[in-house]
PDB file of C-alpha atoms in Angstrom:
ATOM      1  CA  MET A   1      59.167  91.753  53.464  1.00 69.00           C
ATOM      2  CA  ASN A   2      57.206  92.689  56.537  1.00 85.00           C
ATOM      3  CA  GLU A   3      54.291  90.733  55.057  1.00 92.00           C
ATOM      4  CA  TYR A   4      56.255  87.512  55.255  1.00 95.00           C
ATOM      5  CA  LEU A   5      57.599  88.180  58.735  1.00 97.00           C
ATOM      6  CA  ASN A   6      54.149  89.193  59.951  1.00 96.00           C
ATOM      7  CA  ALA A   7      52.921  85.834  58.666  1.00 97.00           C
ATOM      8  CA  VAL A   8      55.680  84.091  60.651  1.00 97.00           C
ATOM      9  CA  LEU A   9      54.680  86.024  63.766  1.00 98.00           C
ATOM     10  CA  GLU A  10      51.043  85.210  63.190  1.00 97.00           C
ATOM     11  CA  SER A  11      51.900  81.462  63.000  1.00 97.00           C
ATOM     12  CA  GLN A  12      53.632  81.709  66.362  1.00 96.00           C
ATOM     13  CA  LYS A  13      50.716  83.320  68.233  1.00 95.00           C
ATOM     14  CA  ILE A  14      49.460  81.563  71.339  1.00 93.00           C
ATOM     15  CA  THR A  15      45.731  80.754  71.324  1.00 93.00           C
ATOM     16  CA  GLN A  16      43.346  82.066  73.928  1.00 94.00           C
ATOM     17  CA  ASN A  17      42.817  78.521  75.132  1.00 93.00           C
ATOM     18  CA  GLU A  18      46.561  78.072  75.686  1.00 92.00           C
ATOM     19  CA  ILE A  19      46.684  81.323  77.610  1.00 93.00           C
ATOM     20  CA  LYS A  20      43.719  80.222  79.661  1.00 95.00           C
ATOM     21  CA  ASN A  21      45.423  76.918  80.375  1.00 93.00           C
ATOM     22  CA  LEU A  22      48.607  78.638  81.518  1.00 93.00           C
ATOM     23  CA  ASN A  23      46.674  80.927  83.827  1.00 94.00           C
ATOM     24  CA  TYR A  24      44.798  77.944  85.281  1.00 96.00           C
ATOM     25  CA  LEU A  25      48.061  76.042  85.903  1.00 97.00           C
ATOM     26  CA  ALA A  26      49.621  79.122  87.516  1.00 97.00           C
ATOM     27  CA  GLN A  27      46.644  79.564  89.854  1.00 97.00           C
ATOM     28  CA  THR A  28      46.776  75.871  90.784  1.00 98.00           C
ATOM     29  CA  ILE A  29      50.495  76.107  91.654  1.00 98.00           C
ATOM     30  CA  LYS A  30      49.796  79.263  93.723  1.00 98.00           C
ATOM     31  CA  LYS A  31      47.272  77.385  95.832  1.00 98.00           C
ATOM     32  CA  GLN A  32      49.623  74.501  96.339  1.00 98.00           C
ATOM     33  CA  ILE A  33      52.516  76.740  97.478  1.00 98.00           C
ATOM     34  CA  SER A  34      50.335  79.024  99.590  1.00 96.00           C
ATOM     35  CA  ILE A  35      50.259  76.439 102.424  1.00 95.00           C
ATOM     36  CA  LEU A  36      53.868  77.385 103.236  1.00 95.00           C
ATOM     37  CA  GLU A  37      54.419  79.729 106.183  1.00 92.00           C
ATOM     38  CA  GLY A  38      55.373  83.371 105.740  1.00 92.00           C
ATOM     39  CA  HIS A  39      52.685  84.689 103.385  1.00 93.00           C
ATOM     40  CA  PRO A  40      54.501  84.564 100.061  1.00 96.00           C
ATOM     41  CA  GLN A  41      53.302  86.869  97.282  1.00 96.00           C
ATOM     42  CA  PHE A  42      52.984  85.764  93.659  1.00 97.00           C
ATOM     43  CA  PHE A  43      53.842  87.554  90.371  1.00 95.00           C
ATOM     44  CA  ILE A  44      53.976  86.618  86.735  1.00 93.00           C
ATOM     45  CA  GLY A  45      57.132  86.829  84.624  1.00 89.00           C
ATOM     46  CA  GLY A  46      58.904  84.989  81.813  1.00 86.00           C
ATOM     47  CA  SER A  47      57.855  85.248  78.147  1.00 90.00           C
ATOM     48  CA  PHE A  48      54.241  85.339  79.295  1.00 89.00           C
ATOM     49  CA  GLY A  49      54.812  88.545  81.299  1.00 89.00           C
ATOM     50  CA  LYS A  50      57.099  90.076  78.675  1.00 92.00           C
ATOM     51  CA  GLN A  51      54.591  89.284  75.848  1.00 93.00           C
ATOM     52  CA  THR A  52      57.370  87.542  73.889  1.00 95.00           C
ATOM     53  CA  MET A  53      55.865  84.063  73.819  1.00 93.00           C
ATOM     54  CA  ILE A  54      56.213  82.039  70.599  1.00 95.00           C
ATOM     55  CA  ARG A  55      54.259  78.880  69.913  1.00 92.00           C
ATOM     56  CA  SER A  56      57.339  76.799  69.245  1.00 92.00           C
ATOM     57  CA  ARG A  57      58.528  77.249  72.821  1.00 88.00           C
ATOM     58  CA  TYR A  58      56.990  79.305  75.581  1.00 87.00           C
ATOM     59  CA  ASP A  59      56.940  79.519  79.329  1.00 87.00           C
ATOM     60  CA  LEU A  60      55.522  81.354  82.297  1.00 92.00           C
ATOM     61  CA  ASP A  61      57.650  82.363  85.284  1.00 93.00           C
ATOM     62  CA  LEU A  62      55.774  82.288  88.605  1.00 96.00           C
ATOM     63  CA  LEU A  63      57.665  84.473  91.066  1.00 96.00           C
ATOM     64  CA  VAL A  64      57.116  83.394  94.695  1.00 97.00           C
ATOM     65  CA  TYR A  65      58.498  86.139  96.911  1.00 97.00           C
ATOM     66  CA  TRP A  66      58.417  86.088 100.706  1.00 97.00           C
ATOM     67  CA  PRO A  67      58.256  89.494 102.451  1.00 96.00           C
ATOM     68  CA  SER A  68      61.536  91.125 103.446  1.00 93.00           C
ATOM     69  CA  SER A  69      60.560  90.651 107.079  1.00 90.00           C
ATOM     70  CA  ALA A  70      60.633  86.802 106.705  1.00 87.00           C
ATOM     71  CA  LYS A  71      64.222  86.620 107.927  1.00 85.00           C
ATOM     72  CA  GLN A  72      63.629  83.363 109.836  1.00 87.00           C
ATOM     73  CA  TYR A  73      64.087  81.478 106.562  1.00 88.00           C
ATOM     74  CA  SER A  74      67.249  81.427 104.522  1.00 94.00           C
ATOM     75  CA  ILE A  75      66.989  81.932 100.752  1.00 96.00           C
ATOM     76  CA  LYS A  76      68.080  78.314 100.298  1.00 96.00           C
ATOM     77  CA  ASP A  77      65.397  77.156 102.729  1.00 95.00           C
ATOM     78  CA  LEU A  78      62.721  78.901 100.609  1.00 96.00           C
ATOM     79  CA  TYR A  79      64.075  77.296  97.463  1.00 98.00           C
ATOM     80  CA  ILE A  80      64.024  73.824  98.978  1.00 97.00           C
ATOM     81  CA  ALA A  81      60.604  74.250 100.539  1.00 97.00           C
ATOM     82  CA  VAL A  82      59.046  75.237  97.255  1.00 98.00           C
ATOM     83  CA  GLY A  83      60.697  72.323  95.468  1.00 98.00           C
ATOM     84  CA  ASP A  84      59.435  69.870  98.112  1.00 98.00           C
ATOM     85  CA  ILE A  85      55.848  71.061  97.570  1.00 98.00           C
ATOM     86  CA  LEU A  86      56.032  70.909  93.810  1.00 98.00           C
ATOM     87  CA  GLN A  87      57.432  67.395  93.834  1.00 98.00           C
ATOM     88  CA  GLN A  88      54.351  66.252  95.684  1.00 97.00           C
ATOM     89  CA  TYR A  89      52.178  67.186  92.732  1.00 98.00           C
ATOM     90  CA  TYR A  90      54.301  67.025  89.520  1.00 97.00           C
ATOM     91  CA  ARG A  91      56.752  64.704  87.768  1.00 94.00           C
ATOM     92  CA  PRO A  92      59.267  65.688  86.716  1.00 96.00           C
ATOM     93  CA  VAL A  93      60.250  68.843  88.567  1.00 98.00           C
ATOM     94  CA  ASN A  94      63.633  70.020  87.349  1.00 97.00           C
ATOM     95  CA  SER A  95      65.998  71.945  89.624  1.00 96.00           C
ATOM     96  CA  LYS A  96      67.473  74.847  87.628  1.00 94.00           C
ATOM     97  CA  ASN A  97      69.767  77.700  88.623  1.00 90.00           C
ATOM     98  CA  VAL A  98      67.284  79.944  90.458  1.00 94.00           C
ATOM     99  CA  CYS A  99      63.994  78.158  89.911  1.00 97.00           C
ATOM    100  CA  TRP A 100      62.077  74.871  89.651  1.00 98.00           C
ATOM    101  CA  GLU A 101      60.973  73.937  86.106  1.00 97.00           C
ATOM    102  CA  ILE A 102      57.712  72.014  85.583  1.00 98.00           C
ATOM    103  CA  PRO A 103      57.420  70.744  81.995  1.00 95.00           C
ATOM    104  CA  PHE A 104      53.924  70.107  80.593  1.00 93.00           C
ATOM    105  CA  ASN A 105      52.642  68.323  77.556  1.00 87.00           C
ATOM    106  CA  GLY A 106      52.447  70.669  74.629  1.00 81.00           C
ATOM    107  CA  GLY A 107      56.015  71.956  74.679  1.00 80.00           C
ATOM    108  CA  PHE A 108      55.696  74.587  77.379  1.00 88.00           C
ATOM    109  CA  HIS A 109      56.860  74.812  80.980  1.00 93.00           C
ATOM    110  CA  ILE A 110      56.358  76.846  84.132  1.00 96.00           C
ATOM    111  CA  ASP A 111      59.355  78.075  86.072  1.00 96.00           C
ATOM    112  CA  VAL A 112      58.655  78.650  89.757  1.00 98.00           C
ATOM    113  CA  VAL A 113      61.103  81.207  91.125  1.00 97.00           C
ATOM    114  CA  PRO A 114      61.354  81.394  94.983  1.00 98.00           C
ATOM    115  CA  GLY A 115      62.956  84.390  96.646  1.00 97.00           C
ATOM    116  CA  ARG A 116      62.771  86.954  99.453  1.00 97.00           C
ATOM    117  CA  ALA A 117      61.787  90.520  98.637  1.00 96.00           C
ATOM    118  CA  LEU A 118      64.171  93.351  99.477  1.00 95.00           C
ATOM    119  CA  ASP A 119      61.508  96.055  99.630  1.00 93.00           C
ATOM    120  CA  SER A 120      57.902  96.432 100.641  1.00 91.00           C
ATOM    121  CA  ASN A 121      56.759  96.655  96.976  1.00 91.00           C
ATOM    122  CA  PHE A 122      58.418  93.311  96.100  1.00 93.00           C
ATOM    123  CA  ASN A 123      60.283  94.954  93.244  1.00 91.00           C
ATOM    124  CA  GLU A 124      63.677  93.427  94.079  1.00 93.00           C
ATOM    125  CA  ALA A 125      64.476  90.089  95.607  1.00 96.00           C
ATOM    126  CA  ASN A 126      67.291  87.731  96.578  1.00 96.00           C
ATOM    127  CA  LEU A 127      67.119  84.403  94.822  1.00 97.00           C
ATOM    128  CA  HIS A 128      69.035  81.172  95.605  1.00 97.00           C
ATOM    129  CA  ARG A 129      71.709  80.322  93.024  1.00 93.00           C
ATOM    130  CA  ASN A 130      71.748  76.582  92.794  1.00 91.00           C
ATOM    131  CA  ASP A 131      75.030  76.425  90.926  1.00 86.00           C
ATOM    132  CA  THR A 132      77.088  78.340  93.472  1.00 89.00           C
ATOM    133  CA  GLY A 133      75.021  78.092  96.650  1.00 91.00           C
ATOM    134  CA  THR A 134      75.002  81.909  96.893  1.00 94.00           C
ATOM    135  CA  THR A 135      72.275  84.517  96.529  1.00 94.00           C
ATOM    136  CA  LEU A 136      71.491  86.562  93.491  1.00 92.00           C
ATOM    137  CA  LYS A 137      69.938  90.015  93.738  1.00 93.00           C
ATOM    138  CA  THR A 138      67.694  90.931  90.823  1.00 91.00           C
ATOM    139  CA  SER A 139      64.344  92.297  89.783  1.00 92.00           C
ATOM    140  CA  LEU A 140      62.500  89.938  87.488  1.00 86.00           C
ATOM    141  CA  LYS A 141      59.622  92.412  87.570  1.00 87.00           C
ATOM    142  CA  ALA A 142      61.929  95.126  86.211  1.00 89.00           C
ATOM    143  CA  GLN A 143      63.147  92.712  83.484  1.00 91.00           C
ATOM    144  CA  VAL A 144      59.576  92.095  82.436  1.00 91.00           C
ATOM    145  CA  ASP A 145      58.830  95.829  82.203  1.00 92.00           C
ATOM    146  CA  PHE A 146      62.113  96.523  80.371  1.00 92.00           C
ATOM    147  CA  VAL A 147      61.386  94.023  77.579  1.00 95.00           C
ATOM    148  CA  ALA A 148      57.595  94.520  77.377  1.00 93.00           C
ATOM    149  CA  ASN A 149      57.993  98.254  76.866  1.00 93.00           C
ATOM    150  CA  CYS A 150      61.052  98.231  74.591  1.00 96.00           C
ATOM    151  CA  GLY A 151      59.226  98.393  71.272  1.00 96.00           C
ATOM    152  CA  ARG A 152      61.151  95.445  69.889  1.00 98.00           C
ATOM    153  CA  VAL A 153      58.875  92.610  70.866  1.00 98.00           C
ATOM    154  CA  PRO A 154      58.197  91.424  67.275  1.00 98.00           C
ATOM    155  CA  ILE A 155      61.938  91.266  66.577  1.00 98.00           C
ATOM    156  CA  ILE A 156      62.591  89.457  69.837  1.00 98.00           C
ATOM    157  CA  LYS A 157      59.928  86.872  68.878  1.00 98.00           C
ATOM    158  CA  LEU A 158      61.606  86.303  65.524  1.00 98.00           C
ATOM    159  CA  LEU A 159      65.037  85.873  67.171  1.00 99.00           C
ATOM    160  CA  LYS A 160      63.562  83.467  69.723  1.00 98.00           C
ATOM    161  CA  LEU A 161      62.129  81.385  66.854  1.00 98.00           C
ATOM    162  CA  TRP A 162      65.539  81.379  65.207  1.00 99.00           C
ATOM    163  CA  ARG A 163      67.075  80.241  68.457  1.00 98.00           C
ATOM    164  CA  VAL A 164      64.614  77.369  68.780  1.00 97.00           C
ATOM    165  CA  LYS A 165      64.795  76.208  65.170  1.00 97.00           C
ATOM    166  CA  LYS A 166      68.585  76.372  65.004  1.00 98.00           C
ATOM    167  CA  GLN A 167      69.248  75.351  68.600  1.00 97.00           C
ATOM    168  CA  VAL A 168      71.317  78.446  69.271  1.00 98.00           C
ATOM    169  CA  PRO A 169      72.762  78.029  72.803  1.00 98.00           C
ATOM    170  CA  PHE A 170      71.512  81.207  74.523  1.00 97.00           C
ATOM    171  CA  LYS A 171      70.937  79.807  78.008  1.00 89.00           C
ATOM    172  CA  LYS A 172      68.982  82.900  79.082  1.00 89.00           C
ATOM    173  CA  SER A 173      66.197  84.364  76.953  1.00 93.00           C
ATOM    174  CA  PHE A 174      66.801  87.670  78.692  1.00 94.00           C
ATOM    175  CA  LEU A 175      70.341  87.830  77.299  1.00 96.00           C
ATOM    176  CA  LEU A 176      68.988  87.392  73.742  1.00 98.00           C
ATOM    177  CA  GLU A 177      66.341  90.024  74.430  1.00 97.00           C
ATOM    178  CA  ILE A 178      68.860  92.521  75.798  1.00 97.00           C
ATOM    179  CA  MET A 179      71.169  91.968  72.841  1.00 98.00           C
ATOM    180  CA  ALA A 180      68.285  92.463  70.415  1.00 98.00           C
ATOM    181  CA  ILE A 181      67.336  95.750  72.150  1.00 98.00           C
ATOM    182  CA  ASN A 182      70.954  96.955  72.246  1.00 97.00           C
ATOM    183  CA  GLY A 183      71.593  95.990  68.669  1.00 98.00           C
ATOM    184  CA  CYS A 184      68.578  97.870  67.377  1.00 98.00           C
ATOM    185  CA  GLU A 185      69.279 101.056  69.249  1.00 97.00           C
ATOM    186  CA  GLY A 186      68.628 104.044  66.975  1.00 95.00           C
ATOM    187  CA  LYS A 187      66.722 101.962  64.438  1.00 96.00           C
ATOM    188  CA  GLY A 188      63.123 102.622  63.480  1.00 96.00           C
ATOM    189  CA  TYR A 189      60.376 100.203  64.577  1.00 97.00           C
ATOM    190  CA  ASN A 190      58.567  99.505  61.335  1.00 95.00           C
ATOM    191  CA  ASP A 191      61.048  97.633  59.170  1.00 97.00           C
ATOM    192  CA  TYR A 192      61.197  94.114  60.724  1.00 97.00           C
ATOM    193  CA  GLN A 193      63.752  92.778  58.277  1.00 97.00           C
ATOM    194  CA  ASP A 194      66.180  95.665  58.954  1.00 98.00           C
ATOM    195  CA  GLN A 195      65.850  95.282  62.707  1.00 98.00           C
ATOM    196  CA  PHE A 196      66.163  91.515  62.604  1.00 98.00           C
ATOM    197  CA  PHE A 197      69.417  91.500  60.652  1.00 98.00           C
ATOM    198  CA  THR A 198      70.770  94.461  62.552  1.00 98.00           C
ATOM    199  CA  ALA A 199      70.219  92.501  65.784  1.00 99.00           C
ATOM    200  CA  LEU A 200      71.912  89.433  64.284  1.00 99.00           C
ATOM    201  CA  ARG A 201      74.924  91.439  63.204  1.00 99.00           C
ATOM    202  CA  TYR A 202      75.181  92.887  66.690  1.00 99.00           C
ATOM    203  CA  ILE A 203      75.112  89.372  68.183  1.00 99.00           C
ATOM    204  CA  ARG A 204      77.684  88.119  65.671  1.00 99.00           C
ATOM    205  CA  ASP A 205      80.068  90.992  66.274  1.00 99.00           C
ATOM    206  CA  ASN A 206      79.845  91.093  70.072  1.00 98.00           C
ATOM    207  CA  ILE A 207      79.006  87.716  71.515  1.00 98.00           C
ATOM    208  CA  LEU A 208      82.565  86.421  71.738  1.00 98.00           C
ATOM    209  CA  THR A 209      83.763  89.079  74.215  1.00 97.00           C
ATOM    210  CA  CYS A 210      80.712  90.982  75.489  1.00 97.00           C
ATOM    211  CA  LYS A 211      79.763  91.281  79.172  1.00 96.00           C
ATOM    212  CA  ILE A 212      76.012  92.165  79.352  1.00 95.00           C
ATOM    213  CA  GLN A 213      74.775  93.526  82.647  1.00 92.00           C
ATOM    214  CA  ASP A 214      71.382  92.842  84.160  1.00 90.00           C
ATOM    215  CA  PRO A 215      69.572  96.249  84.036  1.00 87.00           C
ATOM    216  CA  ALA A 216      68.223  95.446  87.520  1.00 82.00           C
ATOM    217  CA  ASN A 217      71.646  94.694  89.070  1.00 85.00           C
ATOM    218  CA  SER A 218      74.913  95.977  87.606  1.00 86.00           C
ATOM    219  CA  ASN A 219      76.832  93.284  89.521  1.00 86.00           C
ATOM    220  CA  ASN A 220      74.934  90.515  87.717  1.00 87.00           C
ATOM    221  CA  PHE A 221      76.327  89.712  84.266  1.00 92.00           C
ATOM    222  CA  LEU A 222      73.914  87.758  82.105  1.00 93.00           C
ATOM    223  CA  THR A 223      76.836  86.438  79.973  1.00 95.00           C
ATOM    224  CA  ASP A 224      78.704  84.816  82.929  1.00 91.00           C
ATOM    225  CA  ASP A 225      77.343  81.337  82.282  1.00 87.00           C
ATOM    226  CA  LEU A 226      78.150  81.325  78.558  1.00 95.00           C
ATOM    227  CA  THR A 227      81.084  79.023  77.842  1.00 96.00           C
ATOM    228  CA  PRO A 228      83.574  79.996  75.081  1.00 97.00           C
ATOM    229  CA  GLU A 229      82.198  77.116  73.034  1.00 98.00           C
ATOM    230  CA  ALA A 230      78.626  78.437  73.339  1.00 98.00           C
ATOM    231  CA  ARG A 231      79.738  81.948  72.374  1.00 98.00           C
ATOM    232  CA  ILE A 232      81.398  80.525  69.218  1.00 99.00           C
ATOM    233  CA  LYS A 233      78.283  78.527  68.296  1.00 99.00           C
ATOM    234  CA  ILE A 234      76.093  81.611  68.764  1.00 99.00           C
ATOM    235  CA  ARG A 235      78.403  83.707  66.546  1.00 99.00           C
ATOM    236  CA  ASP A 236      78.448  81.035  63.847  1.00 99.00           C
ATOM    237  CA  ALA A 237      74.694  80.631  63.952  1.00 99.00           C
ATOM    238  CA  ALA A 238      74.198  84.374  63.589  1.00 99.00           C
ATOM    239  CA  GLU A 239      76.578  84.432  60.614  1.00 99.00           C
ATOM    240  CA  LEU A 240      74.722  81.612  58.930  1.00 98.00           C
ATOM    241  CA  ALA A 241      71.405  83.400  59.392  1.00 98.00           C
ATOM    242  CA  ILE A 242      72.828  86.671  58.047  1.00 98.00           C
ATOM    243  CA  SER A 243      74.156  84.915  54.915  1.00 98.00           C
ATOM    244  CA  ALA A 244      71.052  82.753  54.366  1.00 97.00           C
ATOM    245  CA  ARG A 245      69.497  83.143  50.945  1.00 94.00           C
ATOM    246  CA  LEU A 246      65.995  82.016  52.026  1.00 95.00           C
ATOM    247  CA  TRP A 247      63.937  82.718  55.126  1.00 96.00           C
ATOM    248  CA  ASP A 248      63.302  79.005  55.392  1.00 94.00           C
ATOM    249  CA  HIS A 249      67.019  78.553  56.113  1.00 96.00           C
ATOM    250  CA  ILE A 250      66.489  80.710  59.241  1.00 98.00           C
ATOM    251  CA  PHE A 251      63.119  79.670  60.534  1.00 97.00           C
ATOM    252  CA  LYS A 252      62.824  75.985  59.543  1.00 92.00           C
TER     253      LYS A 252
END
C-alpha cells in the first residue's frame, strides 16, 4: 500500500520552478518591508519551512520580527505598518489573525507575520492578535523545527491533502500536524497506511474535547478557535475516511 501512497505524495510534490518563484516573491516582499524603521529581521516558516507543502494547497510564512529593543512601537503598530506597506503593492491583502495573507495565482499564498522578538536570537516573539486586540507569545521558528524533525512529514502531507479535498475545517495547519504527531506516537515510520489511519482515529476520538497546547507556549491552546460545529465536522470527516472502501473516497 505504500506504493500507492508514495504515488499520491509524488503527485503532490512542488516543482523547483514553483519553489524558485516562492523564494523570489519572499525576497521581493522583504525588500518592500525593509524600508520600515527599526531593522526588522526576516525568517521563513509555514509549510515551506516545515517541508509539508502539497501541490493542492501550499504557502510560505514570512516572519518579520523587530528586535526586542524596538519598544517605541507597539505590536499593533508593527502589524498595521506592515499591512500598509503590503497594500501599496498587492491586491488583495487579507487581514488574518496574526498575519497578512497575500494570495497569488496558482493556488498558493504568502502569510506575512509581523512581531517583536523577545530574545536576541529572535526565537520567540509577541504577535498581534487581530481577533482580540491582544498579544500572542509564540515561537513560529520552534514550530517549524518541531514538525520538520518529527519523522511524520509524509503522513502530515497525506492528512493535509485529505483536509483540502474534503474541506475539513482545521483552521490551523499546525493543529492538524500536532494531532498527527501525537496520534502516531509509538508507531514505526515505514508503514504509511498504518500511520495515516492511526492519526485519523486519534483525531476522530479526541477532536470533540481535546485542548492542544502550542509546544512553544503552554498558555496558547491551538484548539481555542475551533467551534463545536467545526469539531463535529472534523470528527465526522475522520470517521468517513476511516470507513472509506477506496482511497479515491479520501483523496478525491
